[in-house]
Amino acid sequence: MLEATPLGDGWTLRYESDTLPAAVPGCVHTDLLAAGAIPDPFLGRAESEVAWVGRRDWTYERELDGRSAQEQTDLVFDGLDTVAEISLDGRLLGTVRNMHRSYRFDVTGLAGRLSVRFVSAYAEAEAVRGRLGERPGAYAEPYQYVRKMACSFGWDWGPTLVTAGIWRPVRLEHWSTARIARVRPLVAVEEGTGVVELAVDVERTRVEAPLTLEATVGGVRARAQVEGTEGVVRLRVPDVALWWPRGYGGQPLYEVELRLLHRDGEPLDAWRRRVGFRTVGLDTSPDAHGTGFTLAVNGERLFARGVNWIPDDVFPSRITRARYRERLEQAAGAGVDLVRVWGGGIYESEDFYDACDELGLLVWQDFPFACAAYPEEQPLRGEVEAEARENVVRLMPHPSLVLWNGNNENLWGFRDWDWEPRLAGDSWGEGYYLGLLPRVVAELDPTRPYTAGSPWSGSWRHHPNDPAHGTHHSWEVWNREDYAAYRRSVPRFVAEFGWQAPPAYATLRRALPGEELAPDSPGMLHHQKADDGNGKLHRGLARHFAVPDGDFGRWHYLMQLNQARAVAAGIEHWRSHWPVCAGTVVWQLNDCWPVTSWAAIDGDGREKPLYHELRRLYADRLLTLREADGGLELAAVNHAADDWAGTLTLRRMSVEGEVLGRAEVRLAAGARTVARLGVPRELAPAGPKEFLVADAEAEADAEAEADGDGAGAGGAGGLRALHFPVPDREVLYPVPEFEVALAPGGVTVTARTLVRDLLLQADRLDPGARADRGLVTLLPGEEVTIGVRGWKTPDAETARSALYCVEPTR
Ligand code: BMA
């Protein structure tokens, strides 16, 4: 039987004339950090001080003993970052140049000093660029010339920290006769019966022996012979329970066990994974509006409530299983049902996809290509094919994985970012996205759809980012316009859009020790990587609020509020256009260090107000008011499995709290549909002193998670929508007055006046504190209890000091 010996310990890293203890999995930066040899690059401006680390060569070493009673011993690396020479006692085992692959070397009978000598990824990238010629890209760093996590080289939300190291586990595998080299599980559902086909490759030693495969799943057992080095086992499981995305059903997972047996029945190797039974389709057929992009799971077409995922740490070897689980639970807690693993990152670890399988989060996986023209010549082409083959097969068992995507923004860049003329006929990646990658997916995993890029309109007949065809990235709005411009179009699927805001106050405090915080203080600017980021933040805010001068706390609050408002404008509009629009994927869920960015959860894992706003925006039921054809329209979005019927109360109010007009209307929205109602003309608010409130009564069986959250807080736990006819800076808000009292497990605020977008920044009082809601608007007389976990309960006055809300423009 194959035996594995983990090789996580005993490693050293050579540094100057010294050796440091090295963590495996890990990387040079984290080893140097642990040894106190470099400052923490996440703090202050230390990132620049450690830039030299990425330019050097580094050697990891340990003793290795490949001797065993078995016939063969392999040294297996699950991941090496990135360009390295591996040798044992001076004898070269191999050279590698791809972070996205695993490697296996035969070390049978060998023993001695194992050394992994990493060459700087810059050296490799620059050499390849020298050979193949310069290609255009969105950033100056040479990430498109080496198969390494692109954002390691810096991004518009990420630091430039070019790592090297043994970033995934390493072990010895001792085996005899044969081992399981590869398993491709093809899972299907045929009229209620779960079908699992395991296409197995084995590797043999020189010994010729008849081999048998035996597999079990859901109480069913099957066997097959291995012919040469291949065998196929088929299993049929009657009456399987289907796997569903969250909100549509359960997530039953079935354990598959495969054993490789010798002629005499002796087990040689085993493979175990969980699978889920579900079908997935992507409908991209042309229709009256253009070309759709609608995912369907088990035949159920769905509006994808998505977020974009970036590596959760710029040092990905630090991301533990628990951290993946926590981050993805946060996503699920916000009502998210789809996570897009963005192409400037990595093929994530099993821990990521396991959590998605369990939580019912659909995964859209980009192949790792982003924002650049990528050469298609050797040595890159072979690496791309090898990594694609390996990862397509590795991730096949996971029911959460529903879509492969060729790249991020490269088809768009070719057409729009002036690459086409600059390339002058050079290769740029098209052959990967429209040739190699779809061929690999179709050959190895025909159960999953593939799309060539994001954005992509389906063919060169339409502009790659045409909103009417396929996927769309909406970036003009953040870059140049007001967020109200999201309402101008109805793309078929919005795969990226977003708005920046600074991270939580406690995160800034930790990241910028000793700095007097200001929008343009040195550390704040260093932790803002976007092109004209602060300029865009300021212009975006100024359209709605007076930009505060010299009051950092208010600036910080308003920027976070504006981020939530912007994303809300997009999602409310696009969701209410289901099924023409079939998804929104917010840029971005998470961060990889403390930074001002588009993220909903900051680099220290703290939730920004946008996070809580997403819980409202992505709840099964959403109420929204908007201007349409000269009047006001209310859209009731119902993505729940049952009908939504009830009474809606509309109130035209003055900012002083006086009810100027009132009506009750019947609401009826069928399961997974959107209902639209015109607001009676006499209820439409006008001018700077009026607004409209729409309240949907709470239903006995309404889901608890949508209950009374954020700006959607209804008076009695129902849903609420608000509409102000003029921008905030023109609204004649009263000076806000409210009372604050401590409640068990939180703070109760009672409004005396209209209190707009109240926010408790609990982390200001205790970095460990977490509030259970974000922005909430209270009408005069209404109250809210904000639950807080993890703090030493303050007194009411101290709690008040961490409360912000909209104030009248002076
Ligand atoms: C898109 C993404 C990322 C980027 C984001 C914000 O281009 O694909 O490359 O971080 O916009 O600019």
Tab-separated table of N, CA, C and O in Angstrom, residues 53 230 274 312 431 730:
chain	number	residue	atom	x	y	z
A	53	VAL	N	13.589	41.517	-1.669
A	53	VAL	CA	13.404	40.078	-1.421
A	53	VAL	C	13.021	39.361	-2.722
A	53	VAL	O	13.520	38.282	-3.029
A	230	GLU	N	-4.723	2.136	-17.846
A	230	GLU	CA	-5.998	2.847	-17.744
A	230	GLU	C	-7.146	1.929	-17.349
A	230	GLU	O	-7.159	0.758	-17.718
A	274	ARG	N	-15.255	13.751	-2.091
A	274	ARG	CA	-16.707	13.882	-2.024
A	274	ARG	C	-17.205	14.460	-3.346
A	274	ARG	O	-16.564	15.352	-3.907
A	312	ASP	N	-6.795	35.606	-0.642
A	312	ASP	CA	-7.158	36.234	0.627
A	312	ASP	C	-5.933	36.766	1.383
A	312	ASP	O	-6.083	37.472	2.372
A	431	GLY	N	-5.085	32.235	-28.589
A	431	GLY	CA	-4.998	30.794	-28.845
A	431	GLY	C	-5.249	29.964	-27.592
A	431	GLY	O	-5.702	28.822	-27.665
A	730	GLU	N	-28.281	68.092	-1.141
A	730	GLU	CA	-29.355	69.090	-1.269
A	730	GLU	C	-30.527	68.825	-0.340
A	730	GLU	O	-31.384	69.687	-0.154
